[in-house]
Short mmCIF file of C-alpha atoms and ligand atoms in Angstrom, two decimals:
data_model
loop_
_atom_site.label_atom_id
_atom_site.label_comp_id
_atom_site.label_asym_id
_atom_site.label_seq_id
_atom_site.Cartn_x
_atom_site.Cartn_y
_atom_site.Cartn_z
CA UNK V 1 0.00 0.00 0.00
CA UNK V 2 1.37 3.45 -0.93
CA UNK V 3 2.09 5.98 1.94
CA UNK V 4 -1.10 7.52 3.11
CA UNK V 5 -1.66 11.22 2.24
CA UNK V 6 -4.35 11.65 4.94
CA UNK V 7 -4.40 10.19 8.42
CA UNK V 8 -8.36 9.91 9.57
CA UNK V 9 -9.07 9.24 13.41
CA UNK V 10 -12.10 7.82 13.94
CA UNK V 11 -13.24 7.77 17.48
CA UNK V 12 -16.36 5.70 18.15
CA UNK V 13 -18.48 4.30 21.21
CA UNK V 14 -18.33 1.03 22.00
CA UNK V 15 -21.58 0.26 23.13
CA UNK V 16 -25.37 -0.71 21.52
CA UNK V 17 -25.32 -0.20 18.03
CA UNK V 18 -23.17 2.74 17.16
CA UNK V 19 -19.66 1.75 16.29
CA UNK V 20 -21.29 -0.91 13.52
CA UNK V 21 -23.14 1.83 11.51
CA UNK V 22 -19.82 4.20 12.39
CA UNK V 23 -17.65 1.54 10.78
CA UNK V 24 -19.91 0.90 7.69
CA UNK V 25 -19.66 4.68 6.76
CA UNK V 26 -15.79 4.48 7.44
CA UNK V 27 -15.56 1.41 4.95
CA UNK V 28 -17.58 3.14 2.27
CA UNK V 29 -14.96 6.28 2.60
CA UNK V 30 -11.85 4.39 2.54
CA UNK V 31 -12.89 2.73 -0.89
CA UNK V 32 -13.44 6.36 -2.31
CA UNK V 33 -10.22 7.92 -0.33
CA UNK V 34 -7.87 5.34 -1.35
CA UNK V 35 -4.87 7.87 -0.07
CA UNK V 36 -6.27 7.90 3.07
CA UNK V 37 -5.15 6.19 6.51
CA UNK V 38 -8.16 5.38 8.50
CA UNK V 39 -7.15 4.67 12.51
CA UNK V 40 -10.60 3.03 14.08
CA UNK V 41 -10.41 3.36 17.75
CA UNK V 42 -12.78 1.28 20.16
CA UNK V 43 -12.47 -0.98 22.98
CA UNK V 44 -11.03 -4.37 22.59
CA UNK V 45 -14.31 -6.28 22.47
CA UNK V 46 -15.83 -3.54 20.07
CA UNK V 47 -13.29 -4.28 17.57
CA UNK V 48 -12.79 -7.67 17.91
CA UNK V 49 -16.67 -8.18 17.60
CA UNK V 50 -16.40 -5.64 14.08
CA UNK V 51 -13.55 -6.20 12.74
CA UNK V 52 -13.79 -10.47 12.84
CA UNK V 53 -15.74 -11.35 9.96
CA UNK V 54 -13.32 -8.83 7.89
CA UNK V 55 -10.45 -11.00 5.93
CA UNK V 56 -7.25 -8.18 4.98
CA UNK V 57 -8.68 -7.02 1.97
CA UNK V 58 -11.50 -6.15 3.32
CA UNK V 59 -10.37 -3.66 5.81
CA UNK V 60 -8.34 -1.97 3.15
CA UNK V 61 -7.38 1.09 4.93
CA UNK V 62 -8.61 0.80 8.42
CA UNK V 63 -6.78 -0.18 11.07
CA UNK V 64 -8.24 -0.92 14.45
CA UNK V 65 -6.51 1.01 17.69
CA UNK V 66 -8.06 -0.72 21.02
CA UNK V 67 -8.87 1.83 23.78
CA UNK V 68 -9.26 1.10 27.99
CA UNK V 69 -12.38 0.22 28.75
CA UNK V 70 -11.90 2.20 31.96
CA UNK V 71 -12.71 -1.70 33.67
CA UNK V 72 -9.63 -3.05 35.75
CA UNK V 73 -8.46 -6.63 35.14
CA UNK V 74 -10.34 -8.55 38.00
CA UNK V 75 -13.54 -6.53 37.22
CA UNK V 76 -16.82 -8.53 37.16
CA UNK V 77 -19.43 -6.91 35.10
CA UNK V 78 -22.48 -6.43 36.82
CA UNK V 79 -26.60 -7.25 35.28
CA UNK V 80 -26.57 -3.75 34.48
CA UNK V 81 -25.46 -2.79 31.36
CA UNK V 82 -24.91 1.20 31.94
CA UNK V 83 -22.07 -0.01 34.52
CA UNK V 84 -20.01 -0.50 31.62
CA UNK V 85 -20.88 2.75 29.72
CA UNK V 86 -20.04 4.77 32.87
CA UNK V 87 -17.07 2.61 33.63
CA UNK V 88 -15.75 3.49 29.57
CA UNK V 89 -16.65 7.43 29.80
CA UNK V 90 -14.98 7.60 32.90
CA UNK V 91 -11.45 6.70 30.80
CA UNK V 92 -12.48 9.31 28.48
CA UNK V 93 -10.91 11.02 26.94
CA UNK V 94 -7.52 10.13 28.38
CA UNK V 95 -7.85 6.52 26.45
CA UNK V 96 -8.87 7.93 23.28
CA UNK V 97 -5.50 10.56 23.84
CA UNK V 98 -3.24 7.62 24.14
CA UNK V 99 -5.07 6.22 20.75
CA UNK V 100 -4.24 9.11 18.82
CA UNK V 101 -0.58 9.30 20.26
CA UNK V 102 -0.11 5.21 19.03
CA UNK V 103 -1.80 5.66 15.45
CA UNK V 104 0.38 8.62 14.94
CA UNK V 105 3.22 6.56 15.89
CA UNK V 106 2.24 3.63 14.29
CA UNK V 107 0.95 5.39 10.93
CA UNK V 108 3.67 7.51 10.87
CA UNK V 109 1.99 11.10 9.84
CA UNK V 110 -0.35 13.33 11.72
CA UNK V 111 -4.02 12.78 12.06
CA UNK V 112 -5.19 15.19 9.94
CA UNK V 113 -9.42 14.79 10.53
CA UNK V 114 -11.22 13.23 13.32
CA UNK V 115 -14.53 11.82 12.99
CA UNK V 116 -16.22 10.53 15.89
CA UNK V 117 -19.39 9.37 17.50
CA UNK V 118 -21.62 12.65 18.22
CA UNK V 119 -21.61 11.14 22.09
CA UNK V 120 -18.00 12.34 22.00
CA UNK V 121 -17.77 16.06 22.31
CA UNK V 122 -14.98 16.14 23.89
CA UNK V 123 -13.60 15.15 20.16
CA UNK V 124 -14.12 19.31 19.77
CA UNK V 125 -11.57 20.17 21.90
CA UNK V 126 -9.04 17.32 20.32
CA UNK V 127 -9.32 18.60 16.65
CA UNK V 128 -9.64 22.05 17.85
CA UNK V 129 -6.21 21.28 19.37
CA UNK V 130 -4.78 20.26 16.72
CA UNK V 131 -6.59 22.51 14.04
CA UNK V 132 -8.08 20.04 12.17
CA UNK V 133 -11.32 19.27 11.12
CA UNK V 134 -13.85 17.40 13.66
CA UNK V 135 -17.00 15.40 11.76
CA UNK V 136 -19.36 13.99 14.33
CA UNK V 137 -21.86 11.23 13.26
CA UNK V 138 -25.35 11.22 15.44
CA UNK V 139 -26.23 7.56 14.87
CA UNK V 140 -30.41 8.06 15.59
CA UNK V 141 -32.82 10.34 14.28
CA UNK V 142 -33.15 14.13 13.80
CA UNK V 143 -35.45 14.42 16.11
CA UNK V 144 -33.78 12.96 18.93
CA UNK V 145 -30.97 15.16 17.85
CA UNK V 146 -33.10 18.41 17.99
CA UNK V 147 -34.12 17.17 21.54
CA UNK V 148 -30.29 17.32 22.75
CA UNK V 149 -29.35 20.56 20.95
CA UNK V 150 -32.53 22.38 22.15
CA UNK V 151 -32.46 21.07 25.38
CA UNK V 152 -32.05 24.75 27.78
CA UNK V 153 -34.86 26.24 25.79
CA UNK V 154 -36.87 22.88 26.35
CA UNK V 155 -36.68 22.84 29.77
CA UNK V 156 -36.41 26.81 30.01
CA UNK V 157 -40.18 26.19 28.51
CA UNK V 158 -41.50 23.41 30.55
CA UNK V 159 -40.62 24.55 33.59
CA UNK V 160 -42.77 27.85 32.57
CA UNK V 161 -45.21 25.84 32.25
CA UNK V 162 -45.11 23.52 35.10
CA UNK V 163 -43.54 20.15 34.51
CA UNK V 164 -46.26 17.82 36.21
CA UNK V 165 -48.23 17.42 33.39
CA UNK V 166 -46.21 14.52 31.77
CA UNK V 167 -48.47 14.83 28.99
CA UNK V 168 -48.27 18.69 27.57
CA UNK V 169 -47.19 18.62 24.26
CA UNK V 170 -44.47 20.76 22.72
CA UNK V 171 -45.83 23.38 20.48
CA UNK V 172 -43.18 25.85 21.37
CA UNK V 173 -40.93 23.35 19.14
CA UNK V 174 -41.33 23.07 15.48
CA UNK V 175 -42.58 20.14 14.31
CA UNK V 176 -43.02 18.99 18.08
CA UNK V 177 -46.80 19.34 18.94
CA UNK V 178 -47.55 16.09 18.30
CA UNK V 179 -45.10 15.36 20.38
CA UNK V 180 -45.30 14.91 24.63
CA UNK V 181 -43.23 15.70 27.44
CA UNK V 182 -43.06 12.23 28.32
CA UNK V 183 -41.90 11.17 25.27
CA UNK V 184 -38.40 12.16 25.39
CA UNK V 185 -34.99 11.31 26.79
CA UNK V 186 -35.00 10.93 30.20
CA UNK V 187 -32.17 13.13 30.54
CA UNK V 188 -34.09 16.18 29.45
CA UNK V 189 -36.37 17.24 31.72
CA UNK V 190 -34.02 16.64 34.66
CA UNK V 191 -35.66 14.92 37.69
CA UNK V 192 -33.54 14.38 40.83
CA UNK V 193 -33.12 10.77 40.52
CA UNK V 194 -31.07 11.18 37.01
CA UNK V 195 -29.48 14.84 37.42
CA UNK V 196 -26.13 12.86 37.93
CA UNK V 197 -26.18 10.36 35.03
CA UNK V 198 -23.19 10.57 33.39
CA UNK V 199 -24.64 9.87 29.70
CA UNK V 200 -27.30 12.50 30.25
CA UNK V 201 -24.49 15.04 31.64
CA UNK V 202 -22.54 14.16 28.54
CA UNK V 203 -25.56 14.77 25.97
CA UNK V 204 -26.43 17.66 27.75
CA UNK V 205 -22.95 18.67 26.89
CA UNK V 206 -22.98 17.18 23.31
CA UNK V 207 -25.70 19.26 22.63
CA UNK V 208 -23.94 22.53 23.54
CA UNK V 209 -20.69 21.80 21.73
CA UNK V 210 -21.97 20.45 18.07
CA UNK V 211 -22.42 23.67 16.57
CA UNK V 212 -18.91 24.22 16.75
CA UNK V 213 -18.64 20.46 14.38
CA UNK V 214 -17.14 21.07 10.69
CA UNK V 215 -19.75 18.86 9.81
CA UNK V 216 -22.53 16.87 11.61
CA UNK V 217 -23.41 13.65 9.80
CA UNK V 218 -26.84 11.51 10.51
CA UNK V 219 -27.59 8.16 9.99
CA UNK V 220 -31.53 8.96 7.89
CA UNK V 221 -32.20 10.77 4.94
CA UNK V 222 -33.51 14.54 4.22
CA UNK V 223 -36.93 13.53 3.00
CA UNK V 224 -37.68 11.14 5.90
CA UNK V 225 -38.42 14.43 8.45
CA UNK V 226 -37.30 17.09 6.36
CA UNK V 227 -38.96 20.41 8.69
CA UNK V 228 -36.65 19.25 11.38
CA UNK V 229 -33.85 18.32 9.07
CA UNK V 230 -34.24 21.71 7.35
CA UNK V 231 -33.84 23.51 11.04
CA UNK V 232 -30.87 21.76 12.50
CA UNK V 233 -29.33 22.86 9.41
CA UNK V 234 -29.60 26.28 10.61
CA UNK V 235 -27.84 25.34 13.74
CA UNK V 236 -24.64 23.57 12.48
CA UNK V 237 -22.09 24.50 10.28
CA UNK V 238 -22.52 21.39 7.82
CA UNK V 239 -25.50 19.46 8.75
CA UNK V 240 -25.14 16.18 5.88
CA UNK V 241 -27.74 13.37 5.55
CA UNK V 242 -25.38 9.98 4.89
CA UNK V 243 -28.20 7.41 5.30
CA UNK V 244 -29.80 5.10 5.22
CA UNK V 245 -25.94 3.99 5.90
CA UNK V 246 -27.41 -0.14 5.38
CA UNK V 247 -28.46 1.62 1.39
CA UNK V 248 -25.11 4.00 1.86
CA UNK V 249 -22.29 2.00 2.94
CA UNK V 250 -21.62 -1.59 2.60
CA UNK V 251 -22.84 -3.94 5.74
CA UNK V 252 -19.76 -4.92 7.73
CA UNK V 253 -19.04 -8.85 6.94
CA UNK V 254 -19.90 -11.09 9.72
CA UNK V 255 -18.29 -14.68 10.25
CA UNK V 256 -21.73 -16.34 9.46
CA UNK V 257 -24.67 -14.19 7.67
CA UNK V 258 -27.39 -16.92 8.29
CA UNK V 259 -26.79 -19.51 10.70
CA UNK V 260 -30.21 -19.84 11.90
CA UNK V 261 -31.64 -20.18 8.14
CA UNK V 262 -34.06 -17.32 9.16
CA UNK V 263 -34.28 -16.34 5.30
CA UNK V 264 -34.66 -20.05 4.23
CA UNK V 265 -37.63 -20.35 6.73
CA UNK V 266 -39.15 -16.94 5.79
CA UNK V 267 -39.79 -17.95 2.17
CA UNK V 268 -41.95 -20.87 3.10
CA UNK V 269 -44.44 -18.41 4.38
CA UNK V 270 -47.18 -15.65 2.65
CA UNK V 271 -46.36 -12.33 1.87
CA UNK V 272 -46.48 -9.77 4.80
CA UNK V 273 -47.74 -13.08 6.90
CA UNK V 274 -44.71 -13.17 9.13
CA UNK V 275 -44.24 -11.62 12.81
CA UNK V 276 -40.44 -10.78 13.56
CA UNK V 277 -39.83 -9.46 16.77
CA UNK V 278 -36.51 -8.14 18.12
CA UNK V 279 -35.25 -5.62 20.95
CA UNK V 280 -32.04 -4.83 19.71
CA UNK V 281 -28.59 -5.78 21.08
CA UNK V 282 -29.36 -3.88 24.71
CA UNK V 283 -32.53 -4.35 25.70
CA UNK V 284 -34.41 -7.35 27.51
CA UNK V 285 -38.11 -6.93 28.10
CA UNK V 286 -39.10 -7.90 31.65
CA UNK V 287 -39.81 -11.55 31.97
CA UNK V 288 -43.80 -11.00 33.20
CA UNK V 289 -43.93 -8.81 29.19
CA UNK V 290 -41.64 -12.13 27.65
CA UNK V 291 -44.73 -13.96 28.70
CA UNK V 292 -47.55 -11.83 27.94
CA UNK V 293 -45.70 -11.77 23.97
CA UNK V 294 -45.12 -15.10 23.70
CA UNK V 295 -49.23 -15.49 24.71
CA UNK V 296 -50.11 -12.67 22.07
CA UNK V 297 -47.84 -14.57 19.62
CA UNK V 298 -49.35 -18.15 19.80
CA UNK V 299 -52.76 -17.11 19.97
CA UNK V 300 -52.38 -14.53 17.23
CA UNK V 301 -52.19 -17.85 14.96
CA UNK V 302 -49.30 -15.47 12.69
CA UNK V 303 -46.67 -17.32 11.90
CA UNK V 304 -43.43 -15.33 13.79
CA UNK V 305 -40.18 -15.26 14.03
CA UNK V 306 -38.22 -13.70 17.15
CA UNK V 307 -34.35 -12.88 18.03
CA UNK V 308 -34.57 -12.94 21.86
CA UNK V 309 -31.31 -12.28 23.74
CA UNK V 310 -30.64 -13.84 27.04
CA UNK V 311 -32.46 -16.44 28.19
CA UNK V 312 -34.96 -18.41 26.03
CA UNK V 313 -38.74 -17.02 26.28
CA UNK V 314 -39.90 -20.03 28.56
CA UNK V 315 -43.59 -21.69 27.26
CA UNK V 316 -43.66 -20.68 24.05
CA UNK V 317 -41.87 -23.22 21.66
CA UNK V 318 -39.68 -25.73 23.80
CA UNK V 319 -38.28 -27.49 20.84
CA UNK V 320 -37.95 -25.77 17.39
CA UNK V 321 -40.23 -25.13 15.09
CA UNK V 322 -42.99 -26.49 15.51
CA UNK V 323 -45.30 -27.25 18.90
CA UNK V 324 -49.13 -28.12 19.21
CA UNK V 325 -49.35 -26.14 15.55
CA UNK V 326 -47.67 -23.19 16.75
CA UNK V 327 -45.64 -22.09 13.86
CA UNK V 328 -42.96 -19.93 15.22
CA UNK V 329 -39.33 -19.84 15.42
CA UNK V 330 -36.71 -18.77 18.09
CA UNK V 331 -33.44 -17.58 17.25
CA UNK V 332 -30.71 -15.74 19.12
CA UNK V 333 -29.74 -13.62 16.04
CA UNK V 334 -31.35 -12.81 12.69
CA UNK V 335 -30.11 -11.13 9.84
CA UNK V 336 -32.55 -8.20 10.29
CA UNK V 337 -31.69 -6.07 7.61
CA UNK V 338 -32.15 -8.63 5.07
CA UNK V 339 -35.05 -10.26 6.78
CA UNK V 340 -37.06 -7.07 7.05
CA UNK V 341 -36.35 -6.96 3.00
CA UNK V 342 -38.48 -9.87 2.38
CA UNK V 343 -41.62 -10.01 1.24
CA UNK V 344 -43.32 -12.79 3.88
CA UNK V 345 -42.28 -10.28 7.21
CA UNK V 346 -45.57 -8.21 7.29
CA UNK V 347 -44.86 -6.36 10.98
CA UNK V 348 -41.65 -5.70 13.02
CA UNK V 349 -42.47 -5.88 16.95
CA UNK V 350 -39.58 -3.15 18.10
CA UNK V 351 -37.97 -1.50 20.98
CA UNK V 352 -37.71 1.52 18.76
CA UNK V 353 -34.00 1.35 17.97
CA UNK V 354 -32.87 4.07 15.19
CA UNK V 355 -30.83 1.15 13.01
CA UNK V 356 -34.25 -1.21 13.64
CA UNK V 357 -36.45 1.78 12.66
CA UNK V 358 -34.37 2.57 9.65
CA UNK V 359 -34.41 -1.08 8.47
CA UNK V 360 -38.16 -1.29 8.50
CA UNK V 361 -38.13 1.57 6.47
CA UNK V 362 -36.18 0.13 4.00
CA UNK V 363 -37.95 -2.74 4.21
CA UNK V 364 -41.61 -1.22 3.91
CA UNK V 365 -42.71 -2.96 6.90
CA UNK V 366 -44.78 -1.25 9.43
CA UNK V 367 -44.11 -1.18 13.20
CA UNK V 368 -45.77 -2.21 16.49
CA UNK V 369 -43.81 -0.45 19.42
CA UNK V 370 -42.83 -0.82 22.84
CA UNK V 371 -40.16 1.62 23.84
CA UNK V 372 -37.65 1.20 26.38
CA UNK V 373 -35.11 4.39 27.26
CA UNK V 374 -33.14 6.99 25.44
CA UNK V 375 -34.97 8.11 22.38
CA UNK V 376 -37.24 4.79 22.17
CA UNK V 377 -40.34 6.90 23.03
CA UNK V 378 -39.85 9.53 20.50
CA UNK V 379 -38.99 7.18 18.15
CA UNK V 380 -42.37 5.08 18.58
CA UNK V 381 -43.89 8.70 18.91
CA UNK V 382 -42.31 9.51 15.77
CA UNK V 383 -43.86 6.36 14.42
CA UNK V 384 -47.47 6.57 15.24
CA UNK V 385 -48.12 10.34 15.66
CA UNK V 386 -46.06 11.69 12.76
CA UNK V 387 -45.73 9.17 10.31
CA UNK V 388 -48.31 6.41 10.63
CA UNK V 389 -46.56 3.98 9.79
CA UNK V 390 -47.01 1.69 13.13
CA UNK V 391 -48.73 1.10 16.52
CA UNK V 392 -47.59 2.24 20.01
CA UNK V 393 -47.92 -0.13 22.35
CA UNK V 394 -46.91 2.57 25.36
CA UNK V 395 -45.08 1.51 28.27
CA UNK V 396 -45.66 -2.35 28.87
CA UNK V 397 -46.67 -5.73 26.71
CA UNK V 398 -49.42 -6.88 27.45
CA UNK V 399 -51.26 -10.17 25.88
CA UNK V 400 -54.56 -7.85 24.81
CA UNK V 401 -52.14 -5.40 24.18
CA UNK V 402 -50.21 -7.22 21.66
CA UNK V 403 -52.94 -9.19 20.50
CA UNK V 404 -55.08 -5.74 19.13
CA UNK V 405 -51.96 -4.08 17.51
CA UNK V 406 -51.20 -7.27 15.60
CA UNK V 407 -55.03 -7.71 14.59
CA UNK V 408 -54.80 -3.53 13.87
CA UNK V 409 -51.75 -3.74 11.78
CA UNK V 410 -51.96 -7.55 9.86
CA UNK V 411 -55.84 -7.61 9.39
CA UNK V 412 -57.53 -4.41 9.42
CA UNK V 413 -57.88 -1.25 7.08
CA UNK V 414 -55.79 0.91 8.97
CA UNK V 415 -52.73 -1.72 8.53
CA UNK V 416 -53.11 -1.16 4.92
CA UNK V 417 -52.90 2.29 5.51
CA UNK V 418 -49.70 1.65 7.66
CA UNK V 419 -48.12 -0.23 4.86
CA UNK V 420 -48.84 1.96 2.00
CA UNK V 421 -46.87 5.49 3.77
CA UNK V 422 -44.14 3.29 4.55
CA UNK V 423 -44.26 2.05 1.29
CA UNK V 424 -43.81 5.68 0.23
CA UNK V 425 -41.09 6.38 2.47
CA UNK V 426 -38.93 3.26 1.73
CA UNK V 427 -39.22 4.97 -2.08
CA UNK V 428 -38.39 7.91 -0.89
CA UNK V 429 -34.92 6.45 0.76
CA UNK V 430 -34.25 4.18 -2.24
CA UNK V 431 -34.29 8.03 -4.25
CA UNK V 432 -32.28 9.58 -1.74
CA UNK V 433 -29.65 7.05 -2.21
CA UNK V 434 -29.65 6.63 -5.82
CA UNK V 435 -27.18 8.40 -8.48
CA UNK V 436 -28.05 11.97 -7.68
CA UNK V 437 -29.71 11.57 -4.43
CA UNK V 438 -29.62 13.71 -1.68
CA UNK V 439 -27.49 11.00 0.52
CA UNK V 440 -25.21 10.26 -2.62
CA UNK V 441 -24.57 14.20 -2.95
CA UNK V 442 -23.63 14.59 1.43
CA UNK V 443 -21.89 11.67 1.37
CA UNK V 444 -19.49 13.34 -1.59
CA UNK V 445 -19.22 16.75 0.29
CA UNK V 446 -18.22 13.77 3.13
CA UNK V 447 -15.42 12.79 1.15
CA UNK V 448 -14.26 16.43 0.50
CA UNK V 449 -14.40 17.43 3.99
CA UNK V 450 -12.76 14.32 5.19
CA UNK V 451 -9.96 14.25 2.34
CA UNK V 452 -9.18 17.93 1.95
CA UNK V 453 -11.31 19.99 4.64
CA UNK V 454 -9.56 22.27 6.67
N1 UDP P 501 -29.81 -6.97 14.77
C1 UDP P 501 -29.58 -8.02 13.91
N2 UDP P 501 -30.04 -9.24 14.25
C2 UDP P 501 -30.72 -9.49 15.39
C3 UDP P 501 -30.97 -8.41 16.27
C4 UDP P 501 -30.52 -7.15 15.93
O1 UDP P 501 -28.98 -7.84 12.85
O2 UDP P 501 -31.10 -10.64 15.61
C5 UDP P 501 -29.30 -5.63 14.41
C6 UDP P 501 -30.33 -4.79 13.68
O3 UDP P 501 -30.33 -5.08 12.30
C7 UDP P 501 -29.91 -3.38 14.00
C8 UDP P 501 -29.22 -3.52 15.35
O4 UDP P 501 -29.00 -4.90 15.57
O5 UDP P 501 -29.00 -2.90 13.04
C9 UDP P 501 -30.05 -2.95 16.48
O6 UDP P 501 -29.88 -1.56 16.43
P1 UDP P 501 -30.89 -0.56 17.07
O7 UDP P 501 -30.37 0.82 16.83
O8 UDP P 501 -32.24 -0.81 16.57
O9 UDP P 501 -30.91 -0.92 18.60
P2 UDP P 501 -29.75 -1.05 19.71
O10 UDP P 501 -29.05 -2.33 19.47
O11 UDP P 501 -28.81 0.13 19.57
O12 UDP P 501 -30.52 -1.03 20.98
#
């Protein structure tokens, strides 16, 4: 490989699914800046779990750099899974200094651009250092986004108003008054028992510090909100639209695509028949809603297929396939994106993730919703209030619950509805992705930013 004309840093967070989407964008822009020296730092496990399904020529001109975890040697993680995000921001940003300092060594020129996760605005102060060019990718929506850069004059305006009334919508917002209080972030409206968060204090932060970005990259496309798109481009210097990244960039290459045969399985069924239900790679509902699902699910008589993490859903298929004519199967990972391409899925059962949202999008298939934390609710808010193009199911699963939003979504009229504005929408990112699409043209001022920006 010839000597690299550009040294990229490319800081990302290790946890749920933001370094994946973060490294699919970096792949894409290594094939198109061939003279560029791409230094991917992460955590040990974070790259080992990316970077294993990639044979040499596949990483072309990324390198991994592993950062501390900010977890000591004898540490035993605990159940909860923000232990380790606290434990990792704590060795912020001193591990990701120590990065830099080895790919410069090891690379043997400068970093002369950092791009990092959005999370990281402490980044900033590292390019600004070094007066280069900082490009921050927000891996979720715009909305969610707008949420974290407006947050002072959102809480300067609910506490005018009182913040008791969990349900007040927010008109003073544009775009926003279908939208409640209780839908966002938790970290928002601060209540005493999460002032001290340290991922709330550091999106608080975030939200302050972006404006001063080069550029500001998001993982969705212009037309898929495009009055809040159009108004965050007001507030940053170079707001660019790079997704859908799965339509974008290519998928990262994992050691087994299929190993479940989910796909296989999937075409013996009718079109938009099929169930799929996933939470994402964080989240595990509470056993008593596991239950109440897997009771929705049987009776529903749909066929269904679910990626549970953690333990197995107890009762519902104890061997396979097939039990007392249940048709159902059980798999501890799908290949989503693909799976929510074909034609037999006909709903996606979500915790509201952005990738999962995006995917169903692409996929045309409409949602039903049950929200965990972060921007889950104004996701699923998104969803039903904005868009129509799924069901809410609130705060818990319940059987009845689950049971009327299938029945709403798979049987009746307004399902059809449902399906035919997503149908629009997945259009609508298929254009923006195309040969002269809006994505196409950000990701090209990408390259120039990235490649020659100053
Ligand atoms: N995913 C997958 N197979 C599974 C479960 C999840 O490929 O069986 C992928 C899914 O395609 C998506 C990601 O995991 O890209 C979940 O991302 P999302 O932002 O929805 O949720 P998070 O994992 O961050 O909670």
């Amino acid at each position: 490989m010839a000597d690299p004309t550009r040294h990229v840093a490319v800081l990302a967070f290790p946890f749920g699914t933001h370094a994946g989407p973060l490294l699919s964008l970096v792949r894409n822009l290594s094939a198109v800046a061939p003279d560029a020296r791409f230094s991917f730092l992460s955590t040990s496990w974070s790259n080992q779990t990316l970077f294993s399904g990639m044979k040499g020529e596949e990483i072309n001109n990324v390198r991994p750099f592993d950062v501390d975890d900010g977890a000591r040697d004898d540490h035993v993680p605990s159940r909860n899974p923000i232990e380790a995000v606290e434990l990792f921001l704590k060795a912020t940003p001193r591990n990701f200094e120590r990065g830099l300092e080895e790919a410069e060594k090891e690379v043997g020129l400068k970093i002369g651009c950092i791009v990092s996760d959005a999370f990281f605005w402490f980044a900033g102060d590292m390019a600004g250092e070094k007066r280069i060019p900082w490009v921050a990718l927000w891996t979720a929506a715009v909305r969610s986004l707008f949420v974290h850069v407006d947050t002072d004059e959102i809480r300067r305006n609910l506490e005018a108003q009182g913040i008791s009334n969990k349900g007040q919508t927010l008109d003073f917002l544009p775009g926003f008054s279908s939208i409640r209080s209780s839908d966002l972030p938790e970290g928002i409206i601060i209540s005493p028992e999460n002032s001290e968060s340290p991922v709330d204090i550091l999106l608080h932060k975030m939200g302050l510090i972006l404006p001063k970005a080069t550029a500001v990259l998001i993982n969705s496309f212009h037309q898929l909100d495009p009055e809040i798109s159009d108004h965050l481009k007001t507030r940053f210097r170079n707001f660019l639209h790079i997704g859908p990244l799965i339509l974008t960039s290519p998928p990262n290459p994992k050691p087994e695509s299929d190993p479940n045969n989910c796909l296989e399985w999937l075409s013996g069924h009718d079109a938009a028949s099929v169930i799929y239900v996933s939470f994402g790679s964080v989240v595990t509902p509470p056993p008593h809603e596991v239950t109440a699902l897997a009771e929705a699910l049987k009776e529903s008589g749909f066929p269904f297929l679910w990626s549970y993490r953690g333990t197995k859903p107890e009762g519902i298929l104890d061997d396979g396939v097939s039990e007392s004519g249940v048709n159902g199967k059980l798999v501890t990972w799908a290949p989503q994106v693909e799976l929510l391409r074909h034609p037999s899925v006909g709903v996606f059962v979500t915790h509201c993730g952005w990738n999962s949202i995006l995917e169903s999008v692409v996929g045309g298939v409409p949602l039903i919703c049950r929200p965990f934390f972060g921007d889950q609710r104004l996701n699923m808010r998104t969803v039903e209030a904005i868009w129509g193009i799924g069901v809410g199911l609130g705060g818990v699963m319940t059987k009845q619950g689950v049971l009327g939003s299938l029945r709403r979504v798979l049987v009746e009229e307004d399902g059809k509805g449902m399906r035919e504005r997503i149908g629009v929408m997945k259009k609508l990112a298929y254009a923006a992705t195309g040969v002269d699409g809006s994505s196409r043209k950000d990701v090209n001022d990408l390259v120039e930013i990235i490649t020659n920006g100053d």
